[in-house]
Tab-separated table of C-alpha atoms in Angstrom:
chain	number	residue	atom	x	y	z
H	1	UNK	CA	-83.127	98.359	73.444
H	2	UNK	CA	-79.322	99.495	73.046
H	3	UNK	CA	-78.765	100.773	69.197
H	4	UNK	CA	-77.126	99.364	67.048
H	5	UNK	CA	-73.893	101.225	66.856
H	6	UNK	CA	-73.403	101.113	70.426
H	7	UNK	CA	-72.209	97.264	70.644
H	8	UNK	CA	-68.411	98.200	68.920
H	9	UNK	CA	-67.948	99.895	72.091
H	10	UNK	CA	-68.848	96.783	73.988
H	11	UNK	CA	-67.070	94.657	72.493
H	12	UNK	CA	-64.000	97.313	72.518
H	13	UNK	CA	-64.451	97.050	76.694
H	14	UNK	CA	-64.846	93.407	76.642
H	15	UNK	CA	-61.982	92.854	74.909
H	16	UNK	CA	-59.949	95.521	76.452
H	17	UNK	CA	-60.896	94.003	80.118
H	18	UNK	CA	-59.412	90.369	78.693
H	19	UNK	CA	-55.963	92.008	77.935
H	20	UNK	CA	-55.437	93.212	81.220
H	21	UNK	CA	-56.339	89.883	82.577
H	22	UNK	CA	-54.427	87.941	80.181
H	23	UNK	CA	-51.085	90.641	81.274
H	24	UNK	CA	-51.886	90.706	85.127
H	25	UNK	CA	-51.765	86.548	84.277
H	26	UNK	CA	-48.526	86.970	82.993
H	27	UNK	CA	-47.168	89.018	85.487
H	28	UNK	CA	-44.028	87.609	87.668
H	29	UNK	CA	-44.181	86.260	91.245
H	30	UNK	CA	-42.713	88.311	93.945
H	31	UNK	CA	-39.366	86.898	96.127
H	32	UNK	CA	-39.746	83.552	97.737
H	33	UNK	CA	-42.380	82.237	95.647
H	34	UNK	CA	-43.188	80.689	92.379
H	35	UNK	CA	-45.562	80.290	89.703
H	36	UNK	CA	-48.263	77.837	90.338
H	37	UNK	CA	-51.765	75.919	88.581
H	38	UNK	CA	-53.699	78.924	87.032
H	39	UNK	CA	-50.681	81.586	86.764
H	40	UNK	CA	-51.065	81.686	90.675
H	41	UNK	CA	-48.265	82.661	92.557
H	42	UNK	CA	-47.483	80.421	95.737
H	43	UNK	CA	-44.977	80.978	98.581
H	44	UNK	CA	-42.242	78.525	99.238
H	45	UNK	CA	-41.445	76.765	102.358
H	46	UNK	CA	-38.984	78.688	104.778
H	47	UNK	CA	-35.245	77.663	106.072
H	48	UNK	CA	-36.290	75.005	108.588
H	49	UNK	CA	-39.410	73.899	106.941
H	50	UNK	CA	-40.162	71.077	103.971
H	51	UNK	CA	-42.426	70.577	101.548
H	52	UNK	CA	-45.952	68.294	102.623
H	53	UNK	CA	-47.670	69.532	99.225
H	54	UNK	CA	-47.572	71.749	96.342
H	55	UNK	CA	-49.762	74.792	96.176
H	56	UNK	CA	-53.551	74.118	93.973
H	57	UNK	CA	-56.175	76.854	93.159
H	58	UNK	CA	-57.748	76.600	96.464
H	59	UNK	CA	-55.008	76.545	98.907
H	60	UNK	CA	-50.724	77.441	99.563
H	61	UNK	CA	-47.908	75.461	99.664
H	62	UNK	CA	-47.951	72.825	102.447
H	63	UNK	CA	-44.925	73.098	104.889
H	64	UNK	CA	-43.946	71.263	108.571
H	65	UNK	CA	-40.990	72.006	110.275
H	66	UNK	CA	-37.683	69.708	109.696
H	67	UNK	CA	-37.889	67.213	112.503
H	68	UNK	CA	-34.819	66.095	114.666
H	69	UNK	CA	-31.612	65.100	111.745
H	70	UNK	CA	-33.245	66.739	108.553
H	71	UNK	CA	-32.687	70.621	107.730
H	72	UNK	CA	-33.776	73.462	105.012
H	73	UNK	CA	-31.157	76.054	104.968
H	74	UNK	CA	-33.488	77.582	101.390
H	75	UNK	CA	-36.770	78.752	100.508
H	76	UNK	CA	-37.682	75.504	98.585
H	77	UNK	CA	-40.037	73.346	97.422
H	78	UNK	CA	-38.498	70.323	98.440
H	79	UNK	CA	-38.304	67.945	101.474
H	80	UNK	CA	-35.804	68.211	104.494
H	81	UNK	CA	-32.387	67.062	103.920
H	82	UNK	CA	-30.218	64.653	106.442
H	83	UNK	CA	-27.416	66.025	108.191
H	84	UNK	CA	-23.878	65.873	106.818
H	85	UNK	CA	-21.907	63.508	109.050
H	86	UNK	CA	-18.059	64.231	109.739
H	87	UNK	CA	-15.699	61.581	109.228
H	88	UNK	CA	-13.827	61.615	112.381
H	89	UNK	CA	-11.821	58.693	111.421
H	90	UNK	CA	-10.437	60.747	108.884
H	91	UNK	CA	-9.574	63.848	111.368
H	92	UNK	CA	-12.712	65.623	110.797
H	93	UNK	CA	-14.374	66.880	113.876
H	94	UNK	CA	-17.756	68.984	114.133
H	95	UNK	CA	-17.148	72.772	114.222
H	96	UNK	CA	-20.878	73.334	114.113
H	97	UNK	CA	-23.995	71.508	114.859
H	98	UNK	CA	-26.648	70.349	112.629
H	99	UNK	CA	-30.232	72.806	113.038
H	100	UNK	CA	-32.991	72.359	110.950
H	101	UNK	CA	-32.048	75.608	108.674
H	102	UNK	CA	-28.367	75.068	108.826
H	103	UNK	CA	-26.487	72.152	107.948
H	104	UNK	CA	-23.511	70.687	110.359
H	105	UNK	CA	-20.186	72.603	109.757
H	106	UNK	CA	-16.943	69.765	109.823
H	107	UNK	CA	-13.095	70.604	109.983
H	108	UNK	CA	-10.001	69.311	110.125
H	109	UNK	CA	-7.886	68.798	113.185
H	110	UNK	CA	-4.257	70.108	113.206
H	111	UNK	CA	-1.670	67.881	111.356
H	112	UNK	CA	-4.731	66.625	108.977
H	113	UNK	CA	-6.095	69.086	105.680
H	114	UNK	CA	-9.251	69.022	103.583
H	115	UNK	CA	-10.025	66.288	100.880
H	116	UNK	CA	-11.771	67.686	98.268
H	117	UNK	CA	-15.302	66.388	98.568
H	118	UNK	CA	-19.067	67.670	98.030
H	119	UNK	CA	-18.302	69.457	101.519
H	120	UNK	CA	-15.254	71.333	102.896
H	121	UNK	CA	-14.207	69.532	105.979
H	122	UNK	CA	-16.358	66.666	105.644
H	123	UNK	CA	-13.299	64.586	104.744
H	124	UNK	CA	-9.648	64.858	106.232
H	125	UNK	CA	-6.057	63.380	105.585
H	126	UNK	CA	-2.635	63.079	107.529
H	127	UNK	CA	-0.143	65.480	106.290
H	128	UNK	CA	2.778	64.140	104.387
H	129	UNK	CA	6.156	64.188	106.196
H	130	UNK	CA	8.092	67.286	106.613
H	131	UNK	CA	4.963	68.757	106.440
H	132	UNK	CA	2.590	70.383	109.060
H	133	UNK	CA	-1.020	71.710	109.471
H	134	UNK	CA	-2.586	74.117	112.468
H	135	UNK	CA	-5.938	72.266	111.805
H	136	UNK	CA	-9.430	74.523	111.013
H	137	UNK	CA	-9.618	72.853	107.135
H	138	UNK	CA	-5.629	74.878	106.701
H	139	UNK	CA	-3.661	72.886	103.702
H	140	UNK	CA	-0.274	71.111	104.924
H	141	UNK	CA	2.763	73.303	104.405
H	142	UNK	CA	6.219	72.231	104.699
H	143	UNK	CA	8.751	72.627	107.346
H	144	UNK	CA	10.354	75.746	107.831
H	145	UNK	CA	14.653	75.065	106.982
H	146	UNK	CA	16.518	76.780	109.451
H	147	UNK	CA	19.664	75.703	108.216
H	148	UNK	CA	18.805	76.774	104.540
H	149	UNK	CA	18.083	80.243	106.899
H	150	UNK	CA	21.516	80.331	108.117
H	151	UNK	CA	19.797	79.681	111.536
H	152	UNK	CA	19.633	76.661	114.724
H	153	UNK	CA	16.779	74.816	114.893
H	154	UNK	CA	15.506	74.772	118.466
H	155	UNK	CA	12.338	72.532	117.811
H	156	UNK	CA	12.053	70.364	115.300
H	157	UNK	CA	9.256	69.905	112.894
H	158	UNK	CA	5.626	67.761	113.686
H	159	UNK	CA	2.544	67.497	111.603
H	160	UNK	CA	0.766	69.830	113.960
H	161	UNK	CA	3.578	72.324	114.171
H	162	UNK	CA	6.167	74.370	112.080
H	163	UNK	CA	9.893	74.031	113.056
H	164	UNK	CA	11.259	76.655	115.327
H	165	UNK	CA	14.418	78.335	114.423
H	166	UNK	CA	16.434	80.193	116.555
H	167	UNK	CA	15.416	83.777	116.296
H	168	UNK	CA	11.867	82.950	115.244
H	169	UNK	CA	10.890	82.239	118.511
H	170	UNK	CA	11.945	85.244	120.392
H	171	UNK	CA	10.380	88.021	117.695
H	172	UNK	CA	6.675	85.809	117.764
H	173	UNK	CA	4.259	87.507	119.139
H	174	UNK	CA	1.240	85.368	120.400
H	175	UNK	CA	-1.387	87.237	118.544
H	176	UNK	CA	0.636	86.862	115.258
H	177	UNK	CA	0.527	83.844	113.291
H	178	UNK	CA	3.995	81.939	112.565
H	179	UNK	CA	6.307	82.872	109.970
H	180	UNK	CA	7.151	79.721	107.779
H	181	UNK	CA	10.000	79.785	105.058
H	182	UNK	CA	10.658	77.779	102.462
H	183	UNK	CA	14.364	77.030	100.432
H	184	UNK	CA	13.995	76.352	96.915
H	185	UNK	CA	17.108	76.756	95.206
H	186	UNK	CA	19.297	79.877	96.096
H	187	UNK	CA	15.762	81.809	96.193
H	188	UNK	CA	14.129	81.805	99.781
H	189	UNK	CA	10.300	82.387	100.176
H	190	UNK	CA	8.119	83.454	103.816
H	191	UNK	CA	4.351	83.201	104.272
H	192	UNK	CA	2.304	83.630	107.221
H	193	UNK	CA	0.201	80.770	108.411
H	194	UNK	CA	-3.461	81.374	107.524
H	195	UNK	CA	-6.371	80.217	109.838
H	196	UNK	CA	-9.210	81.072	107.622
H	197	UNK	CA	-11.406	78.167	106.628
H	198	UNK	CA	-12.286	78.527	102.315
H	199	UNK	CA	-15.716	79.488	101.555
H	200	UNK	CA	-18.778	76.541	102.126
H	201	UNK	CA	-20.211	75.752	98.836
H	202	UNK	CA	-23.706	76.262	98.428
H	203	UNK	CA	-26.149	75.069	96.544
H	204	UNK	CA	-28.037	77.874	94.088
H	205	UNK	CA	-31.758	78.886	94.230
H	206	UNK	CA	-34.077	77.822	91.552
H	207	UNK	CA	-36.268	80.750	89.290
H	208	UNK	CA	-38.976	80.820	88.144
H	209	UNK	CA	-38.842	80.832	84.643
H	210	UNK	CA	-39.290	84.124	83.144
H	211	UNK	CA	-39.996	83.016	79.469
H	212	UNK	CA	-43.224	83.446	77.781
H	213	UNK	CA	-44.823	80.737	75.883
H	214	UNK	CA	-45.646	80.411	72.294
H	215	UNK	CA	-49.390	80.260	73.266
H	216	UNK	CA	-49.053	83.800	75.302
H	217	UNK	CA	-47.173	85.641	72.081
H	218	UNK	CA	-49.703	83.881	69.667
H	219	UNK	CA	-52.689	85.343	71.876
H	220	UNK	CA	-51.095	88.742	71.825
H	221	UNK	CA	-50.874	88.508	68.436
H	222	UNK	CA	-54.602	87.767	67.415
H	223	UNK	CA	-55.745	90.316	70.205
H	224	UNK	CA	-53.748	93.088	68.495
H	225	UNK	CA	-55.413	92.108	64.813
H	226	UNK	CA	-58.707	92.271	66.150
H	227	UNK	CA	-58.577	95.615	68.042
H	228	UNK	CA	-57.344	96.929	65.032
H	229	UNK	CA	-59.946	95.857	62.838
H	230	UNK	CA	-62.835	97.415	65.792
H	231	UNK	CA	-61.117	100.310	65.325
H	232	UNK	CA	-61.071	100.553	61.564
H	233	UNK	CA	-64.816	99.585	61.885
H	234	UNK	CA	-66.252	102.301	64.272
H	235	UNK	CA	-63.737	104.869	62.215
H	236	UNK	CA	-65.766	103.711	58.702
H	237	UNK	CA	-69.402	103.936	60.260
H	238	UNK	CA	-68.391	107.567	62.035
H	239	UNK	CA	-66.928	108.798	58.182
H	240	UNK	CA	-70.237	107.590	56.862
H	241	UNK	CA	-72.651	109.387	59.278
H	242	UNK	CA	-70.387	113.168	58.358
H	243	UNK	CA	-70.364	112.079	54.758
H	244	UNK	CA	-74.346	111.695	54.768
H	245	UNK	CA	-74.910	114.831	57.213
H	246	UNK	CA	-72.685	117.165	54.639
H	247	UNK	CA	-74.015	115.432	51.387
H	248	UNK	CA	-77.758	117.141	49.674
H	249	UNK	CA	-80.237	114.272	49.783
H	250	UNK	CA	-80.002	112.969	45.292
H	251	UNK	CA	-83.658	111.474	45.151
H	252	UNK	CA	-86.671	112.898	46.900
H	253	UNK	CA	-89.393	110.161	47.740
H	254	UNK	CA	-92.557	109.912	45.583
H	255	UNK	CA	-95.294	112.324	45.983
H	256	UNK	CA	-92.876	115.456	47.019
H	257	UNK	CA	-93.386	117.105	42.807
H	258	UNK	CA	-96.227	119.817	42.591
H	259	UNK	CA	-98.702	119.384	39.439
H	260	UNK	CA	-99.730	123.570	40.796
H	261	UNK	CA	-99.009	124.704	37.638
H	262	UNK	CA	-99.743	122.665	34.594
H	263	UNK	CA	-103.410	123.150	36.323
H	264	UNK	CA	-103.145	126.562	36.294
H	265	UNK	CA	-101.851	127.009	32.709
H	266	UNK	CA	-104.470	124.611	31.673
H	267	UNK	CA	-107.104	126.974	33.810
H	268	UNK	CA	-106.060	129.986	31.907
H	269	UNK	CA	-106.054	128.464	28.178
H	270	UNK	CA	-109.771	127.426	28.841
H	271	UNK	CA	-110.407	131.068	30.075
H	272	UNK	CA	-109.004	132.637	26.921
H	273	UNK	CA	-110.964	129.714	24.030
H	274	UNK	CA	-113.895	131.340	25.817
């Protein structure tokens, strides 16, 4: 039978083993997944693959590829999405495909420029007059004034093309874009047509919440309090046992006295009446 002043330790270990459980419970997921029933951590579905079900205690997340019109460009835990569609009425053309991990790419067509929608591209509109665009989601820009250059124009102006002056033609080089000037007042200003498209806007991952709850800190709490008070116990039983081993025993137990020598005194006062 264990003694008695061997169960503190137990119940140290026992509740020792619970706070490592309770912190490897609290412990975040790795990349790509998130936090599940029962502090589990569960992977999320892959670029090209949606969500069937959520992960339970016995099993992962449930994924199936995006079928034909849907994609995932994210690790999610979400369904497929539809393809964007390109208004080509507007002047928007497909630059890229739909896949089922990317989404279709639009742009404008020369002489048409972005609207500003959810997408870049998605939506087009004519330029303005005396104004021109090279297409590839480019704003309109206006006409370059060869007269305001002191110069002939040799082409006029379309929505799809700059107006050619009459030296600008001669020093372009067909790897380097056009040259377009503007007159605004007695101040003259030159750009070079850009054929970059702007940035797509995506949409942000979600995190897994890294806050602890109440519950959690309130646990933490009442652990702390009652390891302290184990050790505080086990420290007062281990001060008593030194104090007792250092300390002369006060009271001896009944029967420990000798009567030796009020016999013997009694022995020798008989000897001596006689």
């Amino acid at each position: 039978m264990t003694s008695w002043h061997q169960s503190p330790w137990r119940l140290v270990t026992l509740f020792l083993l619970a706070t490592q459980l309770h912190l490897a419970s609290l412990q975040q997921c790795g990349k790509n997944t998130y936090r599940g029933p029962g502090h589990k951590c569960c992977n999320f579905c892959s670029p090209g693959f949606g969500m069937v079900s959520r992960c339970t205690n016995n099993e992962d997340t449930q994924c199936r590829p995006c079928a034909k019109g849907l994609f995932n460009e994210n690790f999610i835990t979400d369904f497929c999405q539809p393809c964007t569609q390109c208004n080509v009425g507007s002047g928007s053309q497909i630059r890229r495909n739909c896949t089922t991990s990317s989404d279709t790419v639009c742009q404008c067509t020369p002489g048409t420029q972005p609207v500003t929608t959810f997408k870049w591209g998605v939506e087009c509109s004519q330029c303005p007059s005396g104004h021109f665009s090279l297409g590839e989601n480019t704003r309109c820009k206006p006409w370059t004034n060869c007269t305001a250059l002191g110069k002939r124009t040799l082409r006029a102006g379309s929505s799809r093309a700059d107006a050619d002056c009459e030296d600008t033609r001669t020093s372009r080089s067909p790897q380097s874009p056009p040259t377009t000037a503007r007159t605004t007042g007695s101040s003259t200003m030159f750009w070079k047509t850009t054929t970059q498209s702007p940035g797509m806007l995506s949409s942000p991952q979600s995190r897994p919440d890294k806050h602890w709850s109440p519950f959690s800190i309130i646990f933490l709490i009442l652990l702390l309090f009652l390891v302290f008070g184990l050790v505080m116990l086990i420290l007062g039983i281990y001060l008593s046992k030194t104090v007792k081993r250092q300390l002369p025993g006060i009271c001896k137990p009944p029967g420990t006295h000798s009567f030796r020598m009020p016999i013997q005194e009694e022995h020798q006062f008989s000897l001596a009446k006689v």
